[in-house]
Coordinates of C-alpha atoms in Angstrom, one line a residue:
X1 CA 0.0 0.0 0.0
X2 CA 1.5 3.4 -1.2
X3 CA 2.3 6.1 1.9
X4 CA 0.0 9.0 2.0
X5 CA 1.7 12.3 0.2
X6 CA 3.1 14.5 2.7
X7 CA 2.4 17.2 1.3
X8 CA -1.3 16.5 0.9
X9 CA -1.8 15.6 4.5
X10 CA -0.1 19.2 5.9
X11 CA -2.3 20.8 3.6
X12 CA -5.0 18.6 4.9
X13 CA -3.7 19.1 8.9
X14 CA -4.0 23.4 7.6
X15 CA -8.0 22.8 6.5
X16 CA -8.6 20.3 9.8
X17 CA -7.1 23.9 11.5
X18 CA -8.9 26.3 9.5
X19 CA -12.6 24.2 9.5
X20 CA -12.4 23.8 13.7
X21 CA -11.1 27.6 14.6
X22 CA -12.5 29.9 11.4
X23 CA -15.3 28.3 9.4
X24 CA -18.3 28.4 12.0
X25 CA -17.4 32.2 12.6
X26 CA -17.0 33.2 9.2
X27 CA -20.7 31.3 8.2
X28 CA -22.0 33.5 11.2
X29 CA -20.7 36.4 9.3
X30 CA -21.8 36.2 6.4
X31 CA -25.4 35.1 8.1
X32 CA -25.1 38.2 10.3
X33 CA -24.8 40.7 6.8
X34 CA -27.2 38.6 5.0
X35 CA -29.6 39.5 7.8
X36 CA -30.2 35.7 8.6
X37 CA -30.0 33.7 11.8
X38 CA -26.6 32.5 12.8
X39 CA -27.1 28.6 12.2
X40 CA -28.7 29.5 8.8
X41 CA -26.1 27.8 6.8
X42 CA -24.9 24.9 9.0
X43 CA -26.9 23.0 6.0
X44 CA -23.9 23.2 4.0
X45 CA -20.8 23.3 6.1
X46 CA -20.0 19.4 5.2
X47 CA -20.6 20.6 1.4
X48 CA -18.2 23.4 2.1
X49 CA -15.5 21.5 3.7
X50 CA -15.7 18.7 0.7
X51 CA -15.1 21.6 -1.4
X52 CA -11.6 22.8 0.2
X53 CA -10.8 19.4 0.7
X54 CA -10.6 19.1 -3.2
X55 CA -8.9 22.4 -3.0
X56 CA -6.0 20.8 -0.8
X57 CA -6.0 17.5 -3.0
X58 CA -5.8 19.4 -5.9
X59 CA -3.4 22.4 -5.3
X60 CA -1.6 20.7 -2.3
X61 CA 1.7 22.4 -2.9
X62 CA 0.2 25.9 -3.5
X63 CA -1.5 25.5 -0.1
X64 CA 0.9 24.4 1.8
X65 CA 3.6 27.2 0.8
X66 CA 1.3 30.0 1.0
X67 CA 1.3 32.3 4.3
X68 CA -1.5 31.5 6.8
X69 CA -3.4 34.6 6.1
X70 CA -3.3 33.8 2.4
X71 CA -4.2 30.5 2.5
X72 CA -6.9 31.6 5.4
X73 CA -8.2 34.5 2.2
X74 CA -8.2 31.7 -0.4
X75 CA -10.7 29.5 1.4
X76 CA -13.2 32.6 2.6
X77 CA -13.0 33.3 -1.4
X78 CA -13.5 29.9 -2.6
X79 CA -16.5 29.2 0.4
X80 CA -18.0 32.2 -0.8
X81 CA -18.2 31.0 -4.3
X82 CA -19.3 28.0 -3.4
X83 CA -22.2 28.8 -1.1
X84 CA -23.6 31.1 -4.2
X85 CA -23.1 27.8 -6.2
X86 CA -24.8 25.5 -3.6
X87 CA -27.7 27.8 -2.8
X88 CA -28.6 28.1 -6.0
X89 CA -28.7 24.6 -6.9
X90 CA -30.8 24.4 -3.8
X91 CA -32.9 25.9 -5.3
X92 CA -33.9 23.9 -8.0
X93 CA -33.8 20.6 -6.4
X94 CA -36.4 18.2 -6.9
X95 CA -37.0 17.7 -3.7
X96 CA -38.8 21.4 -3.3
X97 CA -41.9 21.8 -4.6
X98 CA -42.2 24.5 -7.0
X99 CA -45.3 25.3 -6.9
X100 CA -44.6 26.4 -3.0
X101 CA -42.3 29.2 -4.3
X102 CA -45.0 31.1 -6.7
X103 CA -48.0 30.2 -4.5
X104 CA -49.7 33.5 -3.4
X105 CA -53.4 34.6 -2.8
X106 CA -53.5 36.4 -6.2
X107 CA -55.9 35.1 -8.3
X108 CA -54.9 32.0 -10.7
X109 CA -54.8 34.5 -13.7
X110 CA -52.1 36.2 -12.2
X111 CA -48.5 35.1 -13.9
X112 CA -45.8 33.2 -11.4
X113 CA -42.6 34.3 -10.5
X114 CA -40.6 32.0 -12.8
X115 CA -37.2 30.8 -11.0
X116 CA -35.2 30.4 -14.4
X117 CA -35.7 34.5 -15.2
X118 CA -34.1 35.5 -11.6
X119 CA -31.2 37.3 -11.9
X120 CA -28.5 37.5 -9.0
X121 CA -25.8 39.9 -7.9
X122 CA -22.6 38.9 -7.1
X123 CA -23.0 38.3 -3.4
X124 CA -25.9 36.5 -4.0
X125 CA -29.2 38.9 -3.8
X126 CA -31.9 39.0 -6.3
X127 CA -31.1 41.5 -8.8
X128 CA -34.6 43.3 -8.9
X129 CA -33.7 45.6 -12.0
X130 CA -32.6 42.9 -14.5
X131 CA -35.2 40.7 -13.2
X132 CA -37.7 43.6 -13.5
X133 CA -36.3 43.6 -17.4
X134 CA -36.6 40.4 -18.0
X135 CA -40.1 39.8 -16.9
X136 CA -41.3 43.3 -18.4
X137 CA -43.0 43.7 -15.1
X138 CA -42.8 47.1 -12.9
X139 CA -40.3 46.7 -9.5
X140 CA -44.1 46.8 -7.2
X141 CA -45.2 43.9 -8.7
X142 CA -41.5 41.7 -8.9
X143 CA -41.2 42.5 -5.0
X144 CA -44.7 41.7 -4.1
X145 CA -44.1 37.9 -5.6
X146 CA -40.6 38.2 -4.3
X147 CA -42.3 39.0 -0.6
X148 CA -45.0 36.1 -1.2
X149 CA -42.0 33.8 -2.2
X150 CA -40.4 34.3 0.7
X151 CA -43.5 33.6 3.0
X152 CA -44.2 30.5 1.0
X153 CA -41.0 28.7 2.0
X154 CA -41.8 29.5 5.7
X155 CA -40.3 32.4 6.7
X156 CA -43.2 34.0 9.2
X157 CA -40.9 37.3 10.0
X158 CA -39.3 36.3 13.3
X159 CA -35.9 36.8 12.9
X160 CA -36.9 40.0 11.2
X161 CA -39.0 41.3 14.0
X162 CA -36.5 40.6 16.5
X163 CA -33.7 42.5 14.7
X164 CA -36.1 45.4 14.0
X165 CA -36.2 45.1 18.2
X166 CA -32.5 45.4 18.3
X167 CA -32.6 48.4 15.9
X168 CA -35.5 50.2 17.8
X169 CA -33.0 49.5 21.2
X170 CA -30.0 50.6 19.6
X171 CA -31.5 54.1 19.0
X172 CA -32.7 54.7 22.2
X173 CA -29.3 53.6 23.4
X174 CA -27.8 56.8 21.5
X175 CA -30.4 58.7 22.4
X176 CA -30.3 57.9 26.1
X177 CA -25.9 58.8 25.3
X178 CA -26.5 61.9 23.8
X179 CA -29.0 63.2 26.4
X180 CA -26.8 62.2 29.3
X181 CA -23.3 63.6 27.2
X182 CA -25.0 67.0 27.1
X183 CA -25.8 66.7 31.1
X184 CA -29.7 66.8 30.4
X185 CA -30.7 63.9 32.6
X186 CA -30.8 64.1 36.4
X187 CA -31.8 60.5 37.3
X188 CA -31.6 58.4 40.6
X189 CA -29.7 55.2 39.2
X190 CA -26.2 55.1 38.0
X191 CA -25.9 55.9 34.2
X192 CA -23.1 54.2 32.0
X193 CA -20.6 56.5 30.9
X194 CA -21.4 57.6 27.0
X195 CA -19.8 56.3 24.6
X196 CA -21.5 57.7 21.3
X197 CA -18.8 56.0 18.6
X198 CA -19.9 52.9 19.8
X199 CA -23.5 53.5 19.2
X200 CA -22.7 55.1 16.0
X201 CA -20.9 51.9 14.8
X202 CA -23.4 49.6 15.9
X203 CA -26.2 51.3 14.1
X204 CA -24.2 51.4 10.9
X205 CA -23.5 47.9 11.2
X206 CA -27.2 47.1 11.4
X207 CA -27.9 49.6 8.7
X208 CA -26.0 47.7 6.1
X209 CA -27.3 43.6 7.1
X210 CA -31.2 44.4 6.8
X211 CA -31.9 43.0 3.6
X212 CA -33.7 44.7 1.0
X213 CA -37.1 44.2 1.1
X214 CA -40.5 45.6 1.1
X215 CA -41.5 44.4 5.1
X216 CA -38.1 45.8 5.6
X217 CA -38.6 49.4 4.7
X218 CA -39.7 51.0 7.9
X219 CA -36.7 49.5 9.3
X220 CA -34.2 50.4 6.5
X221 CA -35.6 54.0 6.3
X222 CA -34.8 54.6 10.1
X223 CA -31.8 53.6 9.6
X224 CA -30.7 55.4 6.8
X225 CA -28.6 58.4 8.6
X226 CA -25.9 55.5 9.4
X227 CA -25.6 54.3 6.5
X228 CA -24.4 57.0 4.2
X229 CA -20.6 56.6 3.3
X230 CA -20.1 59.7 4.2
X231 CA -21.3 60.4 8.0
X232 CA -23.1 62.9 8.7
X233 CA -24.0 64.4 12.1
X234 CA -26.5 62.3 14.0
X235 CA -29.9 63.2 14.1
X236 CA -31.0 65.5 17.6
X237 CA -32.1 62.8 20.4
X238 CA -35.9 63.7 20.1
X239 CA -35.3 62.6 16.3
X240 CA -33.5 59.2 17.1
X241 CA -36.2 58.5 19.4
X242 CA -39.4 59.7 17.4
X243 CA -37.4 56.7 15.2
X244 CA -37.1 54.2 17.6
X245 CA -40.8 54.6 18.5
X246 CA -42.2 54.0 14.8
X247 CA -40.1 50.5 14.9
X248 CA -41.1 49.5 18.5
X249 CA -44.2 51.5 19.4
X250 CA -44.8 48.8 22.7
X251 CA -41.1 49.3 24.6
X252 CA -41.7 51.3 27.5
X253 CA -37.8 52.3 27.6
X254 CA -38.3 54.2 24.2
X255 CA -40.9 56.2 25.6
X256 CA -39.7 56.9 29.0
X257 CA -36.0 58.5 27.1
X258 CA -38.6 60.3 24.9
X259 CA -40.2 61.7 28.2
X260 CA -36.6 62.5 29.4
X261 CA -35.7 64.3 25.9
X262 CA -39.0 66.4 25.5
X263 CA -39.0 67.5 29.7
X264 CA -35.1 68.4 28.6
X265 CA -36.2 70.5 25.8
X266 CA -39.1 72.0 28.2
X267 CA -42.0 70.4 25.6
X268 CA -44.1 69.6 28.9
X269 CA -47.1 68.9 26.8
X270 CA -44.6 66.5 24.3
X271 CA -43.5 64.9 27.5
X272 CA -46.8 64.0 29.0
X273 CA -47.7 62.9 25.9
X274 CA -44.6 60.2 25.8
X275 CA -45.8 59.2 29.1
X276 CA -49.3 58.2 28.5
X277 CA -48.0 56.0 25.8
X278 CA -45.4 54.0 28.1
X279 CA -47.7 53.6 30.3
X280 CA -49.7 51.8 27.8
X281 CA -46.3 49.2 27.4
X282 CA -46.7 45.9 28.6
X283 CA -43.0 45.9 29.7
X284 CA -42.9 49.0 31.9
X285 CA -41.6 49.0 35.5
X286 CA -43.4 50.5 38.1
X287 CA -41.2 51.8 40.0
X288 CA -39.6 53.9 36.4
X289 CA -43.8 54.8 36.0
X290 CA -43.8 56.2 39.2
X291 CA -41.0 58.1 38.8
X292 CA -41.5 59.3 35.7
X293 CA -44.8 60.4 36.8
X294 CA -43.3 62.6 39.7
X295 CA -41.1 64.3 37.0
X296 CA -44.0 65.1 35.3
X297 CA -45.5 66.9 38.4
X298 CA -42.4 68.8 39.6
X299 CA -41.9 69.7 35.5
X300 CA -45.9 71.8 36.3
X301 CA -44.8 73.5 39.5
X302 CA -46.4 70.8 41.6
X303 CA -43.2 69.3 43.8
X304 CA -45.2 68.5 46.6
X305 CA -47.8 66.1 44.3
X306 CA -44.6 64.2 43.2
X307 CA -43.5 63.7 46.2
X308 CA -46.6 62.3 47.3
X309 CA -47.1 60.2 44.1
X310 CA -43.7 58.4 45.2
X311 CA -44.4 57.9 48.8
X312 CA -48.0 56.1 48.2
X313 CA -45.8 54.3 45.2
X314 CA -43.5 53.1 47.9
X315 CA -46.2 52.4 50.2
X316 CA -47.3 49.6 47.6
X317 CA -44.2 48.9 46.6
X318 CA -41.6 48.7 49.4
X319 CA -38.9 46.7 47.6
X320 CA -38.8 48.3 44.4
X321 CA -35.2 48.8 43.6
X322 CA -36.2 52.1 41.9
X323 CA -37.9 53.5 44.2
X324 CA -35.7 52.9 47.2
X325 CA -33.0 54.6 45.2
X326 CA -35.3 57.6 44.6
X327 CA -35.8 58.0 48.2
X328 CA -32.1 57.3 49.4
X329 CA -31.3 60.4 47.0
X330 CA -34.6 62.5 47.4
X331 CA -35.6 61.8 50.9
X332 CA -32.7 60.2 53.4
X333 CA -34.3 60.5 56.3
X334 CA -37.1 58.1 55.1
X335 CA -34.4 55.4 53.4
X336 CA -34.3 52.0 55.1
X337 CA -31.5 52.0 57.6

């Protein structure tokens, strides 16, 4: 029996290397900017590795003498071909039912979306101008079947709904900076220490992985200040928030930093306006309520009401975290010794 070629098996021992420590972190990746869940394409990682293998087999003195980072850059290109190349073929295999990818509640007369007359970009996306051209269709009508595609092969908007979530909390989280870098908040619980770049980065990360489609719009349009090439100064905290709010009109937090930003900018009415509608959220705390409330009276004149507000909240309340903290800072004499 013939020895095993050296050189085959270090190149080999490199892709073992590169499979265990980089492959499931670049998949999550390119997941993350396809807007995708992170196991979306654990489907093909054994197709993947096959195809490097042959890579190693094939070009085993090439891989071996190449620097790590070059060898690490030839595999990312080559997986990134190839996953274009398997998920189109996934496409059109027998096993899915093709009726399932036109099916819609248009009426019969209405032509499919034929799979052969899709064209793709590079990185993979539906190319809706050449597609548009093909068909002789107008864009409305391609992304309406492209939209009821997509819900025929099961996706029912979760993962998109919960990154619209992050989005929505990722504004109020610059928001909330801004308001407490300019010194405009006076609250009773220890505030992190602003850090605006960050925010900025995240949201221009998120900016770019929505992908583009029509349910996707009210997200992509808040977005769209971060993701201009060119930067240009955020938008005032009252307008980051009125954004968050339009994406995630049930979190309390987004409306209790819009109370903060319109009592900063003396809007009273605005602020008691921001109010009533957190107190609507399923998800806000009492004790913030209560506070937030008592803001709202000493913001009319009426100190003494506030402070009556938070003693009856703290009658029913007695081990709210929030209000203990409130009345440690407002009122020491009355804090729990």
């Amino acid at each position: 029996m013939p020895s095993p070629d050296p050189t085959r098996q270090r190149a080999l021992a490199h892709l073992e290397t590169f499979v265990r420590r980089l492959l499931p972190g670049a998949l999550a990746r390119i997941a993350a900017w396809k807007g995708q869940p992170r196991g979306w394409l654990s489907p093909w990682r054994d197709d993947l590795r096959q195809e490097l293998a042959v890579d190693c087999l094939s070009n085993a003195e090439l891989i071996v003498g190449l620097e790590q980072r070059e060898r690490h850059r030839r595999w990312l290109r080559l997986i990134e071909r190839a996953l274009r190349r398997l998920r189109g073929d996934g496409l059109r295999r027998a096993d899915v039912d093709p009726d399932a990818l036109t099916r819609s509640a248009a009426p019969p007369t209405e032509p499919r979306l034929p799979l052969a007359d899709i064209a793709n970009l590079h990185n993979g996306r539906i190319n809706l101008g050449a597609t548009r051209r093909r068909l002789g269709r107008s864009r409305q009508w391609l992304q309406r079947r492209v939209d009821e595609t997509v819900r025929a092969l099961g996706w029912d908007h979760a993962d998109e709904a919960f990154w619209t979530r992050r989005a929505a909390e990722a504004l109020v989280g610059l928001a909330a900076d801004q308001l407490v870098a300019a010194g405009q908040v006076d609250s009773v619980r220890p505030l992190a220490t602003p850090d605006l770049a960050r925010r900025t980065q995240r949201l221009r990360r998120m900016a770019r992985q929505f992908p583009v489609r029509s349910s996707t719009w009210p997200t992509r349009r808040a977005l769209a200040p971060w993701k201009r090439r060119q930067l240009a100064p955020a938008p005032g905290p009252r307008a980051v928030l009125a954004r968050a709010v339009e994406l995630a009109p049930d979190h309390a937090a987004a409306w209790l930093w819009t109370f903060e930003a319109h009592a900063a900018a003396g809007d009273h009415a605005a602020a008691a306006r921001a109010l009533r509608q957190a107190r609507r959220c399923p998800d806000l705390e009492r004790g913030a309520q209560a506070l937030a409330r008592a803001r709202l009276c000493e913001l009319r004149g009426r100190l003494g009401a506030g402070l009556l507000l938070l003693r009856r909240a703290r009658r029913r309340w007695p081990f709210d975290a929030a209000l203990l903290k409130a009345f440690a800072r407002l009122l020491p004499s009355s804090a729990p010794r």
